[in-house]
Tab-separated table of C-alpha atoms in Angstrom:
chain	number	residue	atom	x	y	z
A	1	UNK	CA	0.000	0.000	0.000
A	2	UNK	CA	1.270	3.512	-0.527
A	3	UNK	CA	1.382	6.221	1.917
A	4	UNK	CA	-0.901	9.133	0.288
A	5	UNK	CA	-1.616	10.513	3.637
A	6	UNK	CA	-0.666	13.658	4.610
A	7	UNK	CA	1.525	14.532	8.155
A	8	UNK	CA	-0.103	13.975	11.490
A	9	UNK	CA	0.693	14.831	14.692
A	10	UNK	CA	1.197	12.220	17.324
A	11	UNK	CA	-1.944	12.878	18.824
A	12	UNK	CA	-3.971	12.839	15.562
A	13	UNK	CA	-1.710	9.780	14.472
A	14	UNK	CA	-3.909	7.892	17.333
A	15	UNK	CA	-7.132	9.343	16.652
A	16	UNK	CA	-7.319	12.336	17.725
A	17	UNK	CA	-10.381	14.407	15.623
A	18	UNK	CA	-12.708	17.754	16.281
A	19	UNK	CA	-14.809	15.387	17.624
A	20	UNK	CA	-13.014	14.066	20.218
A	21	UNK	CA	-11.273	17.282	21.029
A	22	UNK	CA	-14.935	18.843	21.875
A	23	UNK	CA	-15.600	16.465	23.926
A	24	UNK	CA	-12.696	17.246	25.595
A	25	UNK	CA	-13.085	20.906	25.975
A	26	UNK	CA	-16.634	20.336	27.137
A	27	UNK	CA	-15.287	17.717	29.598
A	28	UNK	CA	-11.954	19.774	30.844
A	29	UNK	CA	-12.086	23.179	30.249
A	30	UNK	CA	-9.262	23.307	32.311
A	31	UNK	CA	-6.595	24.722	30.110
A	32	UNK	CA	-3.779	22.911	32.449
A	33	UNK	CA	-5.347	19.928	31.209
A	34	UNK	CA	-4.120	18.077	27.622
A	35	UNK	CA	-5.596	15.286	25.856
A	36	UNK	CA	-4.044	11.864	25.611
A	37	UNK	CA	-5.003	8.581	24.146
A	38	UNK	CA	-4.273	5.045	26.094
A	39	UNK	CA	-2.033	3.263	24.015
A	40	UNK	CA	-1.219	0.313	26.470
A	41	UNK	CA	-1.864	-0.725	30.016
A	42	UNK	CA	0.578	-2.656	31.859
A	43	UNK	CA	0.138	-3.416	35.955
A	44	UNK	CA	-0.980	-0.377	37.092
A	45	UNK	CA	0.672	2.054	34.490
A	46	UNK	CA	-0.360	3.079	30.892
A	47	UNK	CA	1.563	4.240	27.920
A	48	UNK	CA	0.067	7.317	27.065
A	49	UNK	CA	0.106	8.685	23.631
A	50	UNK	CA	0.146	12.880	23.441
A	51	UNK	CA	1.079	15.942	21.321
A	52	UNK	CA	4.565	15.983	23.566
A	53	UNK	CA	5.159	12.414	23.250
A	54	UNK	CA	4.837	8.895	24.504
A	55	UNK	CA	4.376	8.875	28.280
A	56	UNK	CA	4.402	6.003	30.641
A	57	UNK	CA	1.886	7.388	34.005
A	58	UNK	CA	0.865	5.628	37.080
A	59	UNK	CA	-2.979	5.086	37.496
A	60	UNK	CA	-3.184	3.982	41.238
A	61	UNK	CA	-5.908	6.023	42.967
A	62	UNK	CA	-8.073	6.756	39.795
A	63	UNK	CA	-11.623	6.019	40.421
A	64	UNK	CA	-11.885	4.733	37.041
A	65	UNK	CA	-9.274	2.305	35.520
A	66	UNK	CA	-8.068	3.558	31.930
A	67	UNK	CA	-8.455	0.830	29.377
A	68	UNK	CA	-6.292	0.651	25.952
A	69	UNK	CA	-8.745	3.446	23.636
A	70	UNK	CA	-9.179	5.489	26.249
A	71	UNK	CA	-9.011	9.036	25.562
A	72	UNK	CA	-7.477	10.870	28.642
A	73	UNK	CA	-6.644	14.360	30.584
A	74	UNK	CA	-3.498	14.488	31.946
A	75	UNK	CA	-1.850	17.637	33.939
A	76	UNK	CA	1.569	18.053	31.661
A	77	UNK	CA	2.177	21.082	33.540
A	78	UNK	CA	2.757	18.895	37.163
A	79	UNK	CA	5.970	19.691	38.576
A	80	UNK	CA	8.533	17.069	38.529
A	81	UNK	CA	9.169	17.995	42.599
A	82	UNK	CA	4.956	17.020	42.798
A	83	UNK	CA	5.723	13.644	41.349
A	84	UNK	CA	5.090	15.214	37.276
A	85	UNK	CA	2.246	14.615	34.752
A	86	UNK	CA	-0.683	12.353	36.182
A	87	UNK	CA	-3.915	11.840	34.952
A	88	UNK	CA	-6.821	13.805	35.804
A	89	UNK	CA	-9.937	12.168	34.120
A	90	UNK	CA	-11.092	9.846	31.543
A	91	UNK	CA	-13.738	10.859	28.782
A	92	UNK	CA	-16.910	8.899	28.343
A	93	UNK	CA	-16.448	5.957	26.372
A	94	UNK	CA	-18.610	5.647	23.526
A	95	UNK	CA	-18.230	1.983	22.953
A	96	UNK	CA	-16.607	-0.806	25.140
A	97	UNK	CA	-15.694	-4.351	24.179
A	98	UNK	CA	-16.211	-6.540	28.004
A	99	UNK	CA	-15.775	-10.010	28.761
A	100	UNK	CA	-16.356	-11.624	31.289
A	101	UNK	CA	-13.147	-12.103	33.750
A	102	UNK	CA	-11.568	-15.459	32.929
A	103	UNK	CA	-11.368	-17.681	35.698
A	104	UNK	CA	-13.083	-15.543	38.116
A	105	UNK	CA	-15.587	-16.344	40.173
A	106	UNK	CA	-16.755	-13.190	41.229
A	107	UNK	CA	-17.677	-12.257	38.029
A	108	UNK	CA	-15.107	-8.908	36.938
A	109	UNK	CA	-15.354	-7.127	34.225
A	110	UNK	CA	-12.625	-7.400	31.618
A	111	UNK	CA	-12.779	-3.840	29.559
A	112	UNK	CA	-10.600	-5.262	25.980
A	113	UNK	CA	-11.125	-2.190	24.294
A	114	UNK	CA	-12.272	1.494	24.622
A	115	UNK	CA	-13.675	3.731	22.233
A	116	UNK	CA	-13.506	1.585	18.912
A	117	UNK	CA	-15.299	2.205	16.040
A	118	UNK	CA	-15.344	-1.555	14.455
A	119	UNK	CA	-14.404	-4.671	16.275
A	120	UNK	CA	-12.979	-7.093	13.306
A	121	UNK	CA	-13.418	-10.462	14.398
A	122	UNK	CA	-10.578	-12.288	12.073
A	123	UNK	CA	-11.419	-15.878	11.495
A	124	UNK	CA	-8.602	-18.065	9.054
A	125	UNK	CA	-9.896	-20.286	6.029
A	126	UNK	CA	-6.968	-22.426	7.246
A	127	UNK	CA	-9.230	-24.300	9.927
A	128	UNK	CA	-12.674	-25.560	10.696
A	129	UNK	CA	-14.738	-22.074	11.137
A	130	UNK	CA	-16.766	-22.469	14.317
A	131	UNK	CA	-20.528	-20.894	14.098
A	132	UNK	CA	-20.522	-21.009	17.936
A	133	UNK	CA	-17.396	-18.868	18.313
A	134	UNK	CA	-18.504	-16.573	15.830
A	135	UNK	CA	-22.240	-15.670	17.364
A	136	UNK	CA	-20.519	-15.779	20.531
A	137	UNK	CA	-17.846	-12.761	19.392
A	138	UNK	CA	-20.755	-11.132	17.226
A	139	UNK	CA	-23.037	-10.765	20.396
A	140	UNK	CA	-20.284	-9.099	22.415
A	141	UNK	CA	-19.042	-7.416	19.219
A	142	UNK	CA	-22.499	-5.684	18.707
A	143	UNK	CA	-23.032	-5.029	22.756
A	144	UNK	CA	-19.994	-2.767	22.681
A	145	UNK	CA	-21.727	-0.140	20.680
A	146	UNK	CA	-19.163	-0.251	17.809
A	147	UNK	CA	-19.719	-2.213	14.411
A	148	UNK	CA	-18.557	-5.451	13.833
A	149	UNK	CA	-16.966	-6.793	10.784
A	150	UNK	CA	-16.158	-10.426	10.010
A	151	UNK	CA	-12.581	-10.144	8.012
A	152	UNK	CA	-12.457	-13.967	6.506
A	153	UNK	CA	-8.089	-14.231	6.570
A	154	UNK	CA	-5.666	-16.560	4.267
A	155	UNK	CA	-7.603	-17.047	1.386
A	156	UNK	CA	-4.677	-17.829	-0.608
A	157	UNK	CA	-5.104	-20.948	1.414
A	158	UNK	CA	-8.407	-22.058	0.514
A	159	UNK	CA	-9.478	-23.684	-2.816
A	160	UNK	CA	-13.409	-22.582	-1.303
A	161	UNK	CA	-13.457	-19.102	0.050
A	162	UNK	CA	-16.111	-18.221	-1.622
A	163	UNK	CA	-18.569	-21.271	-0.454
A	164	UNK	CA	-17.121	-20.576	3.028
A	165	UNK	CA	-17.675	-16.921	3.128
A	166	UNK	CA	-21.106	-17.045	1.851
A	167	UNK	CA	-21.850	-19.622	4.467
A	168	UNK	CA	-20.338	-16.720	6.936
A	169	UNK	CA	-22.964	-14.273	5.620
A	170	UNK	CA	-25.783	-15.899	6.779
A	171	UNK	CA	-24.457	-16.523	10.015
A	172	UNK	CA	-23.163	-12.838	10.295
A	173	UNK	CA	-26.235	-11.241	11.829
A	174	UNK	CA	-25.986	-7.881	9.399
A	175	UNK	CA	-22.097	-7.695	9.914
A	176	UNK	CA	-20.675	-7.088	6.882
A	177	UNK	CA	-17.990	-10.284	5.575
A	178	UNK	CA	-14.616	-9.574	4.068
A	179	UNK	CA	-12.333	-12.037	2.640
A	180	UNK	CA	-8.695	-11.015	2.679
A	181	UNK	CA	-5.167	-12.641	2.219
A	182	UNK	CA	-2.212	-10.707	3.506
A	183	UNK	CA	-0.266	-13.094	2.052
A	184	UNK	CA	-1.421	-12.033	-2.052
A	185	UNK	CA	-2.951	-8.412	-0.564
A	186	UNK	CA	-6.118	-9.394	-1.458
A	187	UNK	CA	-9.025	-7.671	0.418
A	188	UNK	CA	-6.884	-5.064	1.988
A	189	UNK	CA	-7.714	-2.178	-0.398
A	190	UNK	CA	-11.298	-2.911	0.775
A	191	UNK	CA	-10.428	-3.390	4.491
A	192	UNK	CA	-8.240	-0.299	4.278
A	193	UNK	CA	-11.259	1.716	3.130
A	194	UNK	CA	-13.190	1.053	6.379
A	195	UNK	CA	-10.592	2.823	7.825
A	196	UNK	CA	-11.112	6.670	7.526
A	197	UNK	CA	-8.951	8.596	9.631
A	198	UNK	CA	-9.539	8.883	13.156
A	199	UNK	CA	-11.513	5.653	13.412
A	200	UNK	CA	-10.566	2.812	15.687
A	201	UNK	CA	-10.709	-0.764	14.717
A	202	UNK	CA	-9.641	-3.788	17.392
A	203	UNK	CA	-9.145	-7.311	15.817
A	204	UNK	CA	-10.426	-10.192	18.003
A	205	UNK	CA	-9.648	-13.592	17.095
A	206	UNK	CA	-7.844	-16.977	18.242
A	207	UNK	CA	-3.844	-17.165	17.779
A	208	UNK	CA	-2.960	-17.563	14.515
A	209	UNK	CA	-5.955	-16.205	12.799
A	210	UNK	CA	-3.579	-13.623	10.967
A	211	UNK	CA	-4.145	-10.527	12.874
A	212	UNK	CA	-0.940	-9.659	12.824
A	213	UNK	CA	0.047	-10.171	9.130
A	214	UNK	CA	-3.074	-8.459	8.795
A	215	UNK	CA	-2.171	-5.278	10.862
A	216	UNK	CA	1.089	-5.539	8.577
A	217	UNK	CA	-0.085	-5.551	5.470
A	218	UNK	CA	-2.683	-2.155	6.404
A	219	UNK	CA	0.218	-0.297	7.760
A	220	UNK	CA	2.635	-1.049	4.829
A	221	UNK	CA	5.610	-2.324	6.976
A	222	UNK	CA	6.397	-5.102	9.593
A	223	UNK	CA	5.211	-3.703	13.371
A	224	UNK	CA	4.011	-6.701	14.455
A	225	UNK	CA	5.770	-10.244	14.720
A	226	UNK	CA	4.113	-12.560	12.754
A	227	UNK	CA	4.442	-15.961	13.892
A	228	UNK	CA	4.310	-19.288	12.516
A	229	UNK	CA	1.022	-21.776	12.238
A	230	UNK	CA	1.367	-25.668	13.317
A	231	UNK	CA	0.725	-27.441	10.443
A	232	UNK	CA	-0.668	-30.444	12.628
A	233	UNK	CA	-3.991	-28.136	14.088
A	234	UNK	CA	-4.021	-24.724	12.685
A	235	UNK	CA	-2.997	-23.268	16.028
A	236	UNK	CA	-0.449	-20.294	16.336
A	237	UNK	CA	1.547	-19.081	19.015
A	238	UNK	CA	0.431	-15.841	21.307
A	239	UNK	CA	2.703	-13.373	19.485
A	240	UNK	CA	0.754	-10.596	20.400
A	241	UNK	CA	0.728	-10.974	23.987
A	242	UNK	CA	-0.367	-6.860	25.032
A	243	UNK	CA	-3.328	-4.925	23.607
A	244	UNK	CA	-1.343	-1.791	22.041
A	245	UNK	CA	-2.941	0.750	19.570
A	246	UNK	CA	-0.693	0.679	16.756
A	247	UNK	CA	-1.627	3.822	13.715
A	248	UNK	CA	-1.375	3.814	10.512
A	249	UNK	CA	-0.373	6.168	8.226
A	250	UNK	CA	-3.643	7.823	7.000
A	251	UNK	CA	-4.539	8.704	11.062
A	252	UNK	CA	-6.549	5.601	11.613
A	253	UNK	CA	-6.189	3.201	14.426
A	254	UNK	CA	-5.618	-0.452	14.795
A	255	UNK	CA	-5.542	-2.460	17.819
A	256	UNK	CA	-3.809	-6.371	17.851
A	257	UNK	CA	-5.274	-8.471	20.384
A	258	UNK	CA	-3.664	-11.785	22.056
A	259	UNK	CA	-5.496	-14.961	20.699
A	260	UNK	CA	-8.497	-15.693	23.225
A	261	UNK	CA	-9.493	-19.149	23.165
A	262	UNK	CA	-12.429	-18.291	25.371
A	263	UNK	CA	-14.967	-15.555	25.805
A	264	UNK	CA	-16.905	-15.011	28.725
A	265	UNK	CA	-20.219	-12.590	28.357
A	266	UNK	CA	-20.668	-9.598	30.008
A	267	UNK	CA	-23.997	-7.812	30.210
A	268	UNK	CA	-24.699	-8.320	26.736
A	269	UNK	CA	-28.514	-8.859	26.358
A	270	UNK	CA	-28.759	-6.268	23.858
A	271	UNK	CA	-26.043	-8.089	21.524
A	272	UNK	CA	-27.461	-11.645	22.338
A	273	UNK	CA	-31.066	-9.856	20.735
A	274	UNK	CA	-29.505	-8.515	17.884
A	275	UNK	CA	-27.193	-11.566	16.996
A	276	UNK	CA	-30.388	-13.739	17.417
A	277	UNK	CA	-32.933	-11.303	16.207
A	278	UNK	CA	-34.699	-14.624	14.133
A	279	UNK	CA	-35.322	-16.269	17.719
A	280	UNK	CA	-37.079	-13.573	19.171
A	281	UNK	CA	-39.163	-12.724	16.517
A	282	UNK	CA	-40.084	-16.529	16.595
A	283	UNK	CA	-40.346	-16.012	20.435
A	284	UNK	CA	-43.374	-13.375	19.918
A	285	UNK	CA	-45.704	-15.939	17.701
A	286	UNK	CA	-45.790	-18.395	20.432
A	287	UNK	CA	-49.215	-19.185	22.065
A	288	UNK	CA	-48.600	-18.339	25.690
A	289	UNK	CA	-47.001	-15.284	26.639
A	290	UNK	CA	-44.651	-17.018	29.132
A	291	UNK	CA	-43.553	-19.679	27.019
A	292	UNK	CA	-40.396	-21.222	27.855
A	293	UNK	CA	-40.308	-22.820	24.213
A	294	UNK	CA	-39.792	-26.449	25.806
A	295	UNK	CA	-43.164	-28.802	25.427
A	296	UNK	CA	-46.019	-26.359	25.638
A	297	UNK	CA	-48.510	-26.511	23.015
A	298	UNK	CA	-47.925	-23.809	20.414
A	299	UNK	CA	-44.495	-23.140	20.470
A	300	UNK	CA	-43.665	-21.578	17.698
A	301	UNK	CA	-39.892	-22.114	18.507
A	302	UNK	CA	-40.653	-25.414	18.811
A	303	UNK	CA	-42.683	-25.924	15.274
A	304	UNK	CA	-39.641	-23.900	14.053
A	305	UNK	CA	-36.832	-26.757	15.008
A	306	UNK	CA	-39.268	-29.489	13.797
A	307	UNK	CA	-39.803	-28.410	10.131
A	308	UNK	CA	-35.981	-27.371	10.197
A	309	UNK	CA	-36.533	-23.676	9.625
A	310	UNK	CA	-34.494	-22.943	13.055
A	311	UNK	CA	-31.441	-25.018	13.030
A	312	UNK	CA	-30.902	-26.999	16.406
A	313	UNK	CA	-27.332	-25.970	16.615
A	314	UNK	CA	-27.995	-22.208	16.497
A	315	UNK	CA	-30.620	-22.807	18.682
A	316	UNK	CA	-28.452	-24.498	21.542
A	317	UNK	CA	-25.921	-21.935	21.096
A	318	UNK	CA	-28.567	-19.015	21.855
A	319	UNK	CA	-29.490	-21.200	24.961
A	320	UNK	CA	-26.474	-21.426	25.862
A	321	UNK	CA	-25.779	-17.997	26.552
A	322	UNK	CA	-29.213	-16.780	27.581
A	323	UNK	CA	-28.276	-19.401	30.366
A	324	UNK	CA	-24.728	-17.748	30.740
A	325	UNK	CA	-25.874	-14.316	31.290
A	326	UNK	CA	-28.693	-15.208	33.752
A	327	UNK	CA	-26.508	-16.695	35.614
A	328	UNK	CA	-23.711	-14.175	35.227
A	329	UNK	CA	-26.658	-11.722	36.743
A	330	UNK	CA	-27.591	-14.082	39.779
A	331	UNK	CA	-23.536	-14.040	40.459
A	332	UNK	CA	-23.719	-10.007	40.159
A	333	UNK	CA	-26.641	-10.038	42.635
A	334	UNK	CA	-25.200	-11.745	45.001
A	335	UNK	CA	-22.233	-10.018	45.443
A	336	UNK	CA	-24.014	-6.805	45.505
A	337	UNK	CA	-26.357	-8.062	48.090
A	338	UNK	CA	-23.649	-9.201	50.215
A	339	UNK	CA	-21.807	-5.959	49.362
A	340	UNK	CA	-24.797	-4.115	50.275
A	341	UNK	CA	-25.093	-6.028	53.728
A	342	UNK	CA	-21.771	-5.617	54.923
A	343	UNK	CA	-21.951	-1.407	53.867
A	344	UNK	CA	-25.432	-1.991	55.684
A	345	UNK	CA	-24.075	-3.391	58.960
A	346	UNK	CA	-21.250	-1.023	59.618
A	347	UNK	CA	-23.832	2.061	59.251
A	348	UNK	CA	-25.868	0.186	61.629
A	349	UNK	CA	-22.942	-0.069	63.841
A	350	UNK	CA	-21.904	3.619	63.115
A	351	UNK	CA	-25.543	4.629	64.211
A	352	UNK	CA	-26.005	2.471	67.040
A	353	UNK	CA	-22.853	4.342	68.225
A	354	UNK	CA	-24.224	7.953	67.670
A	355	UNK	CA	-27.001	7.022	69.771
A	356	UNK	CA	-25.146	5.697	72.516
A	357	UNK	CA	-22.855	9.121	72.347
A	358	UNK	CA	-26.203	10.896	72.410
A	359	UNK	CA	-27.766	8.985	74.993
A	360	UNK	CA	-25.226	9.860	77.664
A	361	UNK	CA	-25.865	12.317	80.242
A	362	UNK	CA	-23.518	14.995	80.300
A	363	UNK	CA	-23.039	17.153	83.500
A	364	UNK	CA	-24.747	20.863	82.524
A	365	UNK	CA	-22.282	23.283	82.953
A	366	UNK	CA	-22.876	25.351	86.041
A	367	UNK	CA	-25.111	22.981	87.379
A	368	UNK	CA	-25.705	19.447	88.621
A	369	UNK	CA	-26.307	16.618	85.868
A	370	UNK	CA	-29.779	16.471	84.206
């Protein structure tokens, strides 16, 4: 690809636009204050990227944890003798890419991405495509209030790419299906020209799935270590093993993910509805109101699956995680009910001892006691 772009600043070079910098203004109007964008987060620290540089700032004590996307206000003008820049605030976030934590039990949040405009979920023609993973990634994909785009990698390595990708279409749920091939630069003239600048895209998808080759062949040069594929399974190794913002030379965005093998929902009703839009419309025909779509009589849901017009598979799959987020929900309730119960009992205790303090008879002054 060939750089026709004209000069940005840093700051624009990561997405900076008018857009963002009224927000900003209407946000901080404190002229100490400059933007930044959150190029990495690492243990407690993020790699901020500004008009005076890149900047690597602490973010113990925030109220709000900044995410990689995040547009920031930091105070450059913070005297090295007071510790020097820090950040101030966070704008809102006008779309966020959760999972569930892995692993945890408590059910935590996982922010992957802030502030992205598209959320490519890369799947490779070199492997079995899984349906499951891909409505899984779409719900979350379309929760996050960005668009999603299915990029369809290494065609060069598929004698059917175009049987496979029109079976992706109809499992896309409106997203929009590229195929691409880093490899022969197929596709990327139409992938670049998603990319306007100051839009964001992250790329989600298993090791080995290309994203970086991909993020290499948009930029025009080698930023990111491609590694190599196992012949015996398909699967690559974690090259990418931080999520860093990485621009490219026209003032868009791109951000590399690590492979996730799993992927946890979080709060994403709305995406589940839009994914599985078919199912809910079927959901409305049935006979009783409060149909649980298992053996009541006129089930539409049920009639569906019998005459094959709802396949069983996507079926299970949309059970699966209407079962995953309810009980994602009873996890959250809990823990806020025990929260709630513990902030509950030390008030109690702080009141009980205000009215004991109260209660005591204290000697009037000039006088004998009451």
């Amino acid at each position: 690809m060939t750089d026709t772009s004209t000069p940005h600043s840093l700051l624009q070079s990561y997405g900076y636009t008018e857009r963002i910098a009224a927000q900003f203004r209407d946000q901080f109007p404190d002229s100490k204050l400059r933007p930044a964008r959150v190029a990495r987060t690492d243990r407690g620290r993020v790699l901020l990227a500004a008009d005076s540089g890149l900047l690597h700032l602490a973010t113990a004590g925030l109220p709000q944890q900044p995410a990689t996307g995040d547009w920031v206000a930091y105070d450059a003008g913070r005297p090295a003798s007071a510790g020097g820049p820090t950040i101030a605030g966070l704008l809102p976030r006008f779309s966020t890419l959760s999972r569930k934590q892995a692993y945890d039990p408590l059910s935590a949040e996982q922010i992957l991405a802030a502030n992205m405009d598209i959320i490519g979920l890369v799947a490779p023609f070199d492997r079995p495509l899984s349906a499951n993973r891909l409505e899984r990634t779409l719900v979350a994909a379309w929760d996050s209030g960005a668009v999603p785009l299915v990029i369809l990698t290494k065609a060069d390595l598929s004698g059917q790419h175009d049987e496979v990708a029109a079976q992706i279409l109809e499992q896309a749920a409106g997203a929009d299906v590229l195929t691409t091939s880093a490899e022969t630069g197929d596709g990327i003239d139409a992938l670049a020209a998603c990319l306007d600048a100051g839009r964001s895209m992250a790329l989600l998808g298993p090791s080995g799935a290309g994203k970086s080759s991909l993020i290499n062949a948009l930029v025009g040069r080698d930023v990111q270590d491609a590694g190599a594929v196992r012949a015996g399974d398909g699967k690559g190794r974690h090259t990418t093993t931080v999520r860093e913002l990485i621009p490219m030379p026209n003032g868009a965005v791109l951000l590399d993910t690590p492979g996730i093998r799993g992927f946890a929902l979080w709060d994403a009703e709305d995406g589940l509805e839009t994914v599985f839009a078919d199912i809910e419309e079927l959901a409305t025909s049935c006979r009783f109101n409060d149909c649980v779509h298992d053996a009541e009589p006129g089930c539409a849901v049920q009639q569906a699956l019998a005459d094959g017009s709802l396949e069983r598979r996507r079926w299970d799959s949309y059970r699966t995680m209407e079962r995953e987020l309810a009980s994602l929900h009873l996890r959250q309730n809990v823990s806020t009910q025990r929260r709630t119960g513990r902030q509950f009992a030390k008030l109690a205790k702080a009141a009980a001892q205000v009215k004991d303090y109260r209660g005591r008879r204290e000697p009037r002054a000039g006088g004998p006691p009451r």
